[in-house]
Amino acid sequence: MLNLERLRTLDAVARHGSVGGAADTLHVTTSAVSQQLAKLEREAGQPLLAKNGRGVRLTDAGRLLAEHAARILSQVQVAQAELEAQRDRVVGELRIAGFATAARGLFPAALAALRAEHPQLAVRSEELEADESVRGVLLGDLDLALVLDWYNKPLPLPDGLAKRAVLDDLADVAVPAGHPLAGREAVDLEEFADDEWITWPDGEFCNEWLLFTLRGKGIEPRIAHVAREHATQLALVEAGLGVSIAPRLGRGPIPDGVRVVPVRAAMSRHVYAVWRADADRRPSIRAAVDALAEAGARLVRPGRGQG
């Protein structure tokens, strides 16, 4: 009889491509992974891994068994979800991730509400970029993730995921207090054609969106500075080193030397929760998504705003 936990170990090696990656995902040592795989090889009666330079690769038998393991583990997750749904109790552990401003702007209220309403649910959260979160949900390392796309640039989602809208987050342009457009009630992005920009690192979705949007308006952006954190970007703006995009979610206090100006053709980020479709019936996921959506709704109710 093949052992389920050993199949889970093989699945992790197949998904991450290494013993070390599997160990990190499973929160065990590489030695523990190797021991589980050795036992699984004895159960299977044939080698599942072969040396490949300084690493390992799956043998033909290993790939075959890994494909079966993925299907078995998915079916186990479906069974667990259905059992949890039948109990209709929000219990157990939930692993959740979100991009930086969502973690700052939504997690505190949503996770506090979950703790108050469902004390038997243990939530573990972390801050991750959207693409990392999606990958974590697909791999089964996360149960739920908050991700985003922009009004004019959707984030492609792989098959097998369910999603629900949480919040539409408006974004402004942050400029130094002495900037010629600082006192305007609204601006057009084309008016910043000659400005230097402070943006996110290469490869991040929001940076790709900014370049895509400016170039779509005939502007070749002049990137002066790169910073991952919005607080760092605003500090650079305050120093007169450029302008930046300032989403309202989780923005926090604006420095004295910065002004945020709305864009006439409103720019918005769509924030939504994603989870594996085969876990759709889990009450803990439904409760968490409800809490996140309520936290988002409170931010945009009349009189509250997002700034």
Coordinates of C-alpha atoms in Angstrom, one line a residue:
M1 CA 0.0 0.0 0.0
L2 CA 1.4 3.4 -1.0
N3 CA 1.8 5.8 1.8
L4 CA -0.1 9.1 1.3
E5 CA 2.5 11.3 3.0
R6 CA 5.3 9.8 0.9
L7 CA 3.2 10.5 -2.2
R8 CA 2.9 14.0 -1.0
T9 CA 6.7 14.2 -0.7
L10 CA 7.1 12.9 -4.2
D11 CA 4.6 15.4 -5.5
A12 CA 6.5 18.2 -3.9
V13 CA 9.8 17.1 -5.5
A14 CA 8.1 16.9 -8.9
R15 CA 6.5 20.3 -8.5
H16 CA 9.6 22.1 -7.2
G17 CA 12.2 20.2 -9.1
S18 CA 14.5 19.5 -6.2
V19 CA 14.7 17.8 -2.8
G20 CA 15.6 21.2 -1.2
G21 CA 12.5 22.9 -2.7
A22 CA 10.3 20.1 -1.5
A23 CA 11.8 20.3 2.0
D24 CA 11.1 24.1 2.1
T25 CA 7.5 23.6 1.0
L26 CA 6.9 20.8 3.4
H27 CA 8.7 22.5 6.3
V28 CA 11.0 19.5 6.9
T29 CA 14.7 18.8 6.4
T30 CA 16.2 17.6 3.2
S31 CA 17.2 14.4 5.1
A32 CA 13.5 13.8 6.0
V33 CA 12.5 14.2 2.3
S34 CA 15.2 11.7 1.3
Q35 CA 14.1 9.2 3.9
Q36 CA 10.5 9.4 2.8
L37 CA 11.5 8.9 -0.9
A38 CA 13.7 6.0 0.0
K39 CA 10.7 4.3 1.8
L40 CA 8.4 5.1 -1.2
E41 CA 10.9 3.5 -3.6
R42 CA 10.8 0.3 -1.5
E43 CA 7.0 0.4 -1.6
A44 CA 7.0 1.0 -5.3
G45 CA 9.6 -1.7 -5.9
Q46 CA 11.7 0.5 -8.3
P47 CA 13.8 3.6 -8.4
L48 CA 11.9 6.9 -8.5
L49 CA 14.8 9.3 -8.6
A50 CA 18.1 9.4 -10.4
K51 CA 21.1 11.7 -9.9
N52 CA 21.3 14.6 -12.3
G53 CA 24.5 16.5 -11.9
R54 CA 24.4 17.9 -8.4
G55 CA 20.7 17.4 -8.2
V56 CA 18.1 14.7 -9.0
R57 CA 15.5 14.0 -11.6
L58 CA 12.5 11.7 -11.7
T59 CA 12.9 8.4 -13.4
D60 CA 10.1 7.2 -15.8
A61 CA 8.5 5.4 -12.9
G62 CA 8.9 8.5 -10.7
R63 CA 7.2 10.7 -13.3
L64 CA 4.4 8.1 -13.6
L65 CA 3.9 7.8 -9.9
A66 CA 4.1 11.6 -9.5
E67 CA 1.3 12.1 -12.0
H68 CA -0.9 9.7 -10.0
A69 CA 0.2 11.4 -6.7
A70 CA -1.0 14.8 -8.0
R71 CA -4.4 13.3 -8.9
I72 CA -4.7 11.4 -5.6
L73 CA -3.8 14.5 -3.5
S74 CA -6.3 16.6 -5.4
Q75 CA -9.0 14.1 -4.7
V76 CA -8.0 14.0 -1.1
Q77 CA -8.4 17.8 -1.0
V78 CA -11.9 17.5 -2.5
A79 CA -12.8 14.9 0.1
Q80 CA -11.5 17.1 2.9
A81 CA -13.4 20.0 1.6
E82 CA -16.6 18.0 1.4
L83 CA -16.2 16.7 4.9
E84 CA -15.5 20.2 6.2
A85 CA -18.6 21.4 4.3
Q86 CA -20.7 18.7 5.8
R87 CA -19.7 19.7 9.3
D88 CA -20.2 23.3 8.3
R89 CA -17.7 24.4 10.9
V90 CA -14.9 26.9 10.3
V91 CA -12.0 25.1 11.9
G92 CA -8.5 23.9 11.2
E93 CA -5.7 26.0 9.6
L94 CA -5.9 28.4 6.7
R95 CA -2.7 29.6 4.9
I96 CA -3.2 33.0 3.2
A97 CA -1.0 35.4 1.3
G98 CA -1.4 38.9 -0.2
F99 CA 0.6 41.6 -1.9
A100 CA 2.0 44.3 0.3
T101 CA -0.8 47.0 0.3
A102 CA -3.5 44.3 0.6
A103 CA -1.6 42.7 3.6
R104 CA -1.4 46.2 5.2
G105 CA -4.8 47.5 4.2
L106 CA -7.1 44.4 4.4
F107 CA -5.5 41.7 6.5
P108 CA -5.6 43.4 9.9
A109 CA -9.4 44.0 9.9
A110 CA -10.3 40.8 8.1
L111 CA -8.1 38.4 10.2
A112 CA -9.2 40.0 13.4
A113 CA -12.8 39.5 12.4
L114 CA -12.0 35.8 11.6
R115 CA -10.4 35.3 15.0
A116 CA -13.3 36.8 16.8
E117 CA -16.0 34.9 14.9
H118 CA -14.1 31.6 14.4
P119 CA -11.7 31.1 17.3
Q120 CA -11.0 27.5 16.2
L121 CA -9.6 28.6 12.9
A122 CA -5.9 29.2 12.9
V123 CA -4.9 31.6 10.1
R124 CA -1.3 31.9 8.9
S125 CA -0.6 34.9 6.7
E126 CA 2.4 36.2 4.7
E127 CA 3.1 39.0 2.2
L128 CA 3.8 37.8 -1.3
E129 CA 3.7 39.3 -4.8
A130 CA 0.7 38.2 -6.9
D131 CA 2.5 35.8 -9.1
E132 CA 4.1 34.1 -6.2
S133 CA 0.7 33.8 -4.4
V134 CA -1.0 32.3 -7.5
R135 CA 1.8 29.8 -7.8
G136 CA 1.5 28.9 -4.1
V137 CA -2.2 28.3 -4.3
L138 CA -1.7 26.1 -7.4
L139 CA 1.0 24.1 -5.7
G140 CA -1.1 23.7 -2.6
D141 CA 1.3 25.6 -0.4
L142 CA -1.4 28.3 0.2
D143 CA -5.1 27.9 0.7
L144 CA -6.1 31.5 -0.4
A145 CA -4.4 34.5 -1.9
L146 CA -5.2 38.1 -2.5
V147 CA -4.0 39.2 -6.0
L148 CA -4.6 42.2 -8.2
D149 CA -4.8 43.3 -11.8
W150 CA -5.3 46.8 -13.3
Y151 CA -8.4 48.2 -15.2
N152 CA -6.5 47.9 -18.5
K153 CA -4.2 45.0 -17.9
P154 CA -5.7 41.7 -16.5
L155 CA -3.7 39.2 -14.6
P156 CA -3.9 35.9 -16.4
L157 CA -5.1 33.1 -14.0
P158 CA -4.4 29.4 -14.7
D159 CA -7.2 26.9 -14.9
G160 CA -8.3 25.2 -11.7
L161 CA -8.7 28.4 -9.6
A162 CA -11.8 30.1 -8.3
K163 CA -12.0 33.8 -7.6
R164 CA -14.1 36.5 -6.0
A165 CA -13.8 40.3 -6.2
V166 CA -12.8 42.0 -3.0
L167 CA -12.2 45.7 -3.8
D168 CA -11.6 48.1 -6.6
D169 CA -8.7 50.3 -5.5
L170 CA -8.3 53.7 -7.0
A171 CA -4.8 55.1 -7.6
D172 CA -3.5 58.7 -7.9
V173 CA -0.3 60.3 -9.0
A174 CA 2.1 61.4 -6.2
V175 CA 4.1 64.6 -6.9
P176 CA 6.4 66.8 -4.9
A177 CA 4.6 69.7 -3.2
G178 CA 6.4 72.2 -5.5
H179 CA 5.4 70.4 -8.7
P180 CA 3.5 72.5 -11.2
L181 CA 0.5 70.1 -11.1
A182 CA 0.4 69.7 -7.3
G183 CA -2.6 72.0 -6.8
R184 CA -4.7 70.5 -9.6
E185 CA -8.1 68.8 -8.8
A186 CA -7.4 66.3 -11.6
V187 CA -4.7 65.5 -14.1
D188 CA -4.2 63.5 -17.2
L189 CA -1.2 61.0 -17.4
E190 CA -0.1 62.7 -20.6
E191 CA 0.8 65.8 -18.6
F192 CA 3.7 63.8 -17.0
A193 CA 5.4 63.0 -20.3
D194 CA 8.5 65.0 -19.3
D195 CA 8.7 63.8 -15.6
E196 CA 10.9 61.2 -14.2
W197 CA 9.1 58.2 -12.6
I198 CA 9.7 56.3 -9.4
T199 CA 8.4 52.8 -9.9
W200 CA 8.5 49.1 -8.8
P201 CA 11.3 46.7 -9.7
D202 CA 11.5 45.1 -13.2
G203 CA 9.3 42.0 -13.5
E204 CA 6.7 43.1 -10.9
F205 CA 3.2 43.3 -12.3
C206 CA 2.6 46.9 -11.3
N207 CA 5.8 48.1 -13.0
E208 CA 4.8 46.2 -16.2
W209 CA 1.4 47.9 -15.9
L210 CA 2.9 51.4 -15.6
L211 CA 5.1 50.9 -18.6
F212 CA 2.3 49.4 -20.6
T213 CA -0.1 52.3 -19.7
L214 CA 2.3 55.2 -20.4
R215 CA 3.5 53.7 -23.7
G216 CA -0.1 53.2 -24.6
K217 CA -0.4 57.0 -24.3
G218 CA 2.6 57.6 -26.5
I219 CA 4.9 58.3 -23.5
E220 CA 8.3 56.5 -23.2
P221 CA 8.7 56.5 -19.4
R222 CA 11.9 57.9 -17.9
I223 CA 12.5 55.6 -14.9
A224 CA 14.7 57.4 -12.4
H225 CA 14.4 55.3 -9.3
V226 CA 13.1 51.8 -8.3
A227 CA 11.6 50.9 -5.0
R228 CA 9.4 48.0 -3.9
E229 CA 7.8 49.7 -0.9
H230 CA 5.3 52.6 -1.4
A231 CA 6.6 54.4 1.6
T232 CA 10.1 54.5 0.0
Q233 CA 8.6 55.7 -3.3
L234 CA 6.8 58.5 -1.5
A235 CA 10.0 59.5 0.4
L236 CA 11.8 59.8 -3.0
V237 CA 8.9 61.9 -4.4
E238 CA 9.1 64.2 -1.3
A239 CA 12.8 64.7 -2.1
G240 CA 11.8 66.0 -5.5
L241 CA 13.3 63.0 -7.4
G242 CA 10.3 62.1 -9.5
V243 CA 6.6 61.2 -9.5
S244 CA 4.9 57.9 -8.7
I245 CA 1.6 56.0 -8.8
A246 CA 0.0 56.0 -5.3
P247 CA -2.7 53.4 -4.9
R248 CA -5.1 54.2 -2.0
L249 CA -5.3 50.8 -0.4
G250 CA -2.9 50.6 2.6
R251 CA -1.4 53.9 1.6
G252 CA -1.0 55.4 5.1
P253 CA -0.1 59.0 5.9
I254 CA 1.2 61.1 3.0
P255 CA 4.5 62.9 3.7
D256 CA 4.3 66.7 4.2
G257 CA 6.2 67.3 1.0
V258 CA 4.0 65.2 -1.2
R259 CA 0.7 65.9 -2.9
V260 CA -1.5 63.2 -4.4
V261 CA -3.6 64.2 -7.5
P262 CA -6.5 62.1 -8.9
V263 CA -6.3 61.1 -12.5
R264 CA -9.2 62.3 -14.7
A265 CA -9.6 58.9 -16.4
A266 CA -9.7 57.0 -13.1
M267 CA -7.0 54.3 -12.6
S268 CA -8.1 51.4 -10.5
R269 CA -6.7 48.1 -9.4
H270 CA -9.0 45.1 -9.1
V271 CA -8.3 43.2 -5.9
Y272 CA -9.7 39.7 -5.6
A273 CA -9.2 36.4 -3.7
V274 CA -8.2 33.2 -5.4
W275 CA -8.3 29.6 -4.2
R276 CA -8.2 26.1 -5.7
A277 CA -11.6 25.2 -7.2
D278 CA -11.3 21.7 -5.7
A279 CA -11.4 23.4 -2.2
D280 CA -14.4 25.5 -3.1
R281 CA -16.7 24.0 -0.5
R282 CA -14.5 24.6 2.5
P283 CA -16.3 26.8 5.1
S284 CA -13.0 28.2 6.2
I285 CA -12.2 29.6 2.7
R286 CA -15.8 30.9 2.4
A287 CA -15.5 32.6 5.8
A288 CA -12.1 34.2 5.0
V289 CA -13.3 35.5 1.6
D290 CA -16.4 37.0 3.2
A291 CA -14.2 38.7 5.9
L292 CA -11.9 40.1 3.2
A293 CA -14.8 41.3 1.1
E294 CA -16.4 43.0 4.2
A295 CA -13.0 44.7 5.1
G296 CA -12.8 45.9 1.5
A297 CA -16.5 47.2 1.6
R298 CA -15.8 49.1 4.7
L299 CA -13.0 51.0 3.0
V300 CA -15.2 52.3 0.2
R301 CA -18.4 53.0 2.1
P302 CA -19.5 56.7 1.8
G303 CA -17.5 58.9 4.1
R304 CA -14.7 56.4 4.6
G305 CA -12.6 56.4 1.4
Q306 CA -9.3 54.7 0.9
G307 CA -6.8 57.4 1.3

